[in-house]
Amino acid sequence: MTQEISTTPDVGTAAEIGNFSTLGLHPSVLAAITAVGYEEPSPIQTKSIPLIMAGHDMIGQAQTGTGKTAAFALPILSRIDAARREAQVLVLAPTRELALQVATAFESFAAQMSSVNVVAIYGGAPMGPQLKAIRNGAQVIVATPGRLVDHLSRNGGLLSTIKFLVLDEADEMLKLGFMDDLEVIFNAMPDERQTVLFSATLPASIRGIAEKHLRNPQQVKIASKTQTVARIEQAHLMVHADQKVNAVLRLLEVEDFDAMIGFVRTKQATLDIAAALEAKGYKVAALNGDIAQNQRERVIESLKDGRLNIVIATDVAARGLDVPRITHVFNIDMPYDPESYVHRIGRTGRAGRDGRALLLVTPRERRMLQVIERVTGQKVAEILLPDAKVILQARIRRLTQDLAPRVKDKENKNVELLTHLTTELGCTVEDLALALLAKTTEGQAFTLDGVEREQPTIAPRSRDDRGDRGDRGDRGSRPPREGGRDGGRDSGSRGPREPLALSEGKVRCRTALGTRDGVAARNLLGAILNEGGLQRDAIGRIQIRESFSLVELPEEGLERLLGKLKDTRVGGKALKLRRYRED
Ligand code: AMP
């Protein structure tokens, strides 16, 4: 099949985006969207859904963060025959982690369709249950190519009933060397099918696949006209998704803002973040599409006049919101495209004032950050999570600023009260000042220890923590990608608040043992101390992850130490420590 690729115009701006209910999706799918709290389709969804619903083959140029998974999952689920208990949809994904994410997304979108089942097929797990799930009539298979080919070699007819094929992150699949596997899979599938290909980039190899295996594909990509962003200082912080609330709380401690608007993607997130901030004493409200118009107006008025300082909103709910007091825009969730980023951050820097825009980026969204930087022609500087010391300094600075005018106030009416209190309490002015300080600072620590204790644990990110997508390659040939799904969590590690940098004179070593092997930091520590004959302080930070662990060891004499530990076993399994080199 060699065909021209026809291109549809770029997707429009946020203002032109419609509503899920106009896209022709199945009512059960619509109900599921409402349940997950999506308010409006993202640009890639607005464009892709009607094409897929109409039966077209499609090439979507979109990276993670644009909502691409729902862009294919929603229309495909709307079109399958739920009554037929046979495999109808195959989604191929480059990594186990992505396959699991896509499978979970399909499950949540199919939550209101009782008879639809989803199975994830990937390496590193037994094949039997996967095969059984397919045989039991799962309609949706989400697979990594390598493992699927293993299944096909035993059961060539496995894909004979497939009607929809999705290649997700096609460029990544090719980079990982899955080209041959893809050919095997194409050949095991009926010609009569609808094929959808998503890829962040469209190199010649991808176009080649499209020409060979897609029929008259429509091409969709998100608009990326150059945008101007004036007078707005921009910064981003890398963070794992499950640490966003903590990151927001810490950043708010150190950012000097008058009023702030925080953007998130779902209604639920507006409520969750607003509740977390309110619990810390911020004057905050949530704004989402469920909030009645009069209530919305009240919130905006309160933000204008200072009764509120923070509003956490979805893009839809924030539309038209124009409050000159806003000094900060906080992109807590990534916008879908650069245009909407520019649109969001334009809420600050109004009336000739300077503004500041903050952006949280999860490891998978790095690429989106690059796109934003390219389109806006500006760097979005990286900032680090403020540590306890920085937070303490900020608190002291604020308290000082707060007290300064009062100290200078010669008209202070409380002189008599001061005399009365010191007499009544039989204390010095200093004692009283300390008591008043204790009262003023109640609920907020003003010592380093105290601030440290207050902070929820956020694991340091390591430089290797590039993607949170788990294993690459699914046949065990490649090492697991560090920083898997819960890569940022530091279960059982020591000193989770220590800075990312290596301790002086130490290097990182890696073992393939992790929590899934029942290993905890104390086991590693014990084994290395005993068998290596080391002093306790010779071992630095230990990070335990699901499928591997990192241990900081002294660089000096490392080879000798690793030699000594050659046959060490932990929990019955070989430790096999190796020096770990970060790229
Ligand atoms: P993806 O680009 O598919 O990896 O999606 C990125 C994130 O956006 C996921 O957490 C989705 O749940 C979320 N998402 C996708 N579409 C929407 C939407 N229309 N509204 C709100 N969130 C969405």
mmCIF file of C-alpha atoms and ligand atoms in Angstrom, residues 20 33 36-42 44-45 62-72 74 98 101 105 109 168-169 264-267 333-334 336 364-365, ligand 1:
data_model
loop_
_atom_site.group_PDB
_atom_site.id
_atom_site.type_symbol
_atom_site.label_atom_id
_atom_site.label_comp_id
_atom_site.label_asym_id
_atom_site.label_seq_id
_atom_site.Cartn_x
_atom_site.Cartn_y
_atom_site.Cartn_z
ATOM 1 C CA PHE A 20 -16.590 15.961 24.224
ATOM 2 C CA ILE A 33 -14.891 10.855 30.656
ATOM 3 C CA VAL A 36 -12.461 10.868 35.249
ATOM 4 C CA GLY A 37 -13.138 14.597 35.300
ATOM 5 C CA TYR A 38 -11.932 15.742 31.886
ATOM 6 C CA GLU A 39 -13.679 18.975 31.056
ATOM 7 C CA GLU A 40 -12.895 19.426 27.404
ATOM 8 C CA PRO A 41 -10.979 17.596 24.703
ATOM 9 C CA SER A 42 -7.359 18.583 24.236
ATOM 10 C CA ILE A 44 -5.024 16.564 19.603
ATOM 11 C CA GLN A 45 -8.236 14.913 20.786
ATOM 12 C CA ALA A 62 2.091 14.377 19.423
ATOM 13 C CA GLN A 63 4.181 13.720 22.464
ATOM 14 C CA THR A 64 3.329 12.698 25.935
ATOM 15 C CA GLY A 65 1.293 15.276 27.751
ATOM 16 C CA THR A 66 -0.891 16.253 24.812
ATOM 17 C CA GLY A 67 -3.608 13.767 25.756
ATOM 18 C CA LYS A 68 -2.694 11.430 22.901
ATOM 19 C CA THR A 69 -3.723 8.253 24.737
ATOM 20 C CA ALA A 70 -7.307 9.395 25.101
ATOM 21 C CA ALA A 71 -7.144 10.715 21.519
ATOM 22 C CA PHE A 72 -7.065 7.131 20.244
ATOM 23 C CA LEU A 74 -11.840 7.121 23.328
ATOM 24 C CA LEU A 98 3.873 2.826 28.759
ATOM 25 C CA GLN A 101 -0.266 3.199 31.432
ATOM 26 C CA ALA A 105 -6.240 4.430 30.536
ATOM 27 C CA PHE A 109 -12.376 4.856 29.741
ATOM 28 C CA ASP A 168 2.003 4.467 20.183
ATOM 29 C CA GLU A 169 5.297 6.359 20.367
ATOM 30 C CA VAL A 264 -4.455 21.720 36.518
ATOM 31 C CA ARG A 265 -6.155 19.366 34.097
ATOM 32 C CA THR A 266 -9.078 17.918 35.971
ATOM 33 C CA LYS A 267 -11.861 19.057 38.249
ATOM 34 C CA ASP A 333 -0.204 20.236 35.233
ATOM 35 C CA MET A 334 1.421 20.639 31.845
ATOM 36 C CA TYR A 336 -1.596 20.446 26.163
ATOM 37 C CA ARG A 364 7.789 11.897 30.711
ATOM 38 C CA GLU A 365 6.917 15.480 29.845
HETATM 39 P P1 AMP B 1 -1.015 11.571 27.513
HETATM 40 O O1 AMP B 1 -0.498 12.644 26.613
HETATM 41 O O2 AMP B 1 -1.954 10.648 26.842
HETATM 42 O O3 AMP B 1 0.116 10.851 28.219
HETATM 43 O O4 AMP B 1 -1.896 12.278 28.661
HETATM 44 C C1 AMP B 1 -1.331 13.121 29.608
HETATM 45 C C2 AMP B 1 -2.261 13.367 30.792
HETATM 46 O O5 AMP B 1 -3.348 14.203 30.418
HETATM 47 C C3 AMP B 1 -2.875 12.126 31.393
HETATM 48 O O6 AMP B 1 -2.745 12.231 32.791
HETATM 49 C C4 AMP B 1 -4.334 12.207 31.016
HETATM 50 O O7 AMP B 1 -5.166 11.624 31.997
HETATM 51 C C5 AMP B 1 -4.568 13.700 30.931
HETATM 52 N N1 AMP B 1 -5.603 14.059 29.960
HETATM 53 C C6 AMP B 1 -5.738 13.599 28.700
HETATM 54 N N2 AMP B 1 -6.789 14.187 28.094
HETATM 55 C C7 AMP B 1 -7.325 15.040 28.984
HETATM 56 C C8 AMP B 1 -8.438 15.956 28.944
HETATM 57 N N3 AMP B 1 -9.190 16.106 27.852
HETATM 58 N N4 AMP B 1 -8.696 16.683 30.064
HETATM 59 C C9 AMP B 1 -7.917 16.539 31.175
HETATM 60 N N5 AMP B 1 -6.854 15.707 31.274
HETATM 61 C C10 AMP B 1 -6.557 14.969 30.190
#
